Amino acid sequence: RGCNWKMTDTKFDFSGSNPPTDATCIVVVGKKDHILSENLIQQFPWIDRAIRDRMVADASVGNSGTNVSTYSTVEGSLVNLVFAILPTKCSRVNSPFQPHAISGLM
């Protein structure tokens, strides 16, 4: 939705400690309360807190989740910053990790 994916150009980095220097799109996946937590800013200090708060606070998640995106600068480069917000509830037969919602948001 927010990014044009090309598997040959996609790199996965789960550390988050350093800003990705060659990324054109950064996707953060999680439940709304986790995305709005201070832990996210501590783990990813290059994400602007004010931008994150404005984008995520009023997002309507629903049963399938939602994503919100904007363009931001990271280390002087323009990137598409996407927050993929997972639904807060899942049925008892679905995994709490909610892979069905993640695949739908990507």
Coordinates of N, CA and C in Angstrom, one line a residue, residues 18-23 74-75 77:
N18 N 20.5 1.3 14.3 CA 21.0 2.3 13.4 C 20.0 2.6 12.3
P19 N 19.9 3.8 11.9 CA 19.0 4.1 10.8 C 19.5 3.4 9.5
P20 N 18.5 2.9 8.7 CA 19.0 2.3 7.5 C 19.4 3.4 6.5
T21 N 20.6 3.3 6.0 CA 21.2 4.4 5.2 C 20.8 4.3 3.8
D22 N 20.4 3.2 3.3 CA 20.1 3.1 1.9 C 18.6 2.7 1.6
A23 N 17.8 2.8 2.6 CA 16.4 2.4 2.5 C 15.6 3.5 1.8
V74 N 15.7 10.5 7.0 CA 16.5 9.7 7.8 C 17.9 9.8 7.3
E75 N 18.7 10.4 8.2 CA 20.2 10.6 7.8 C 20.3 11.3 6.5
S77 N 18.3 11.4 4.0 CA 17.6 10.8 2.8 C 16.1 10.8 3.0

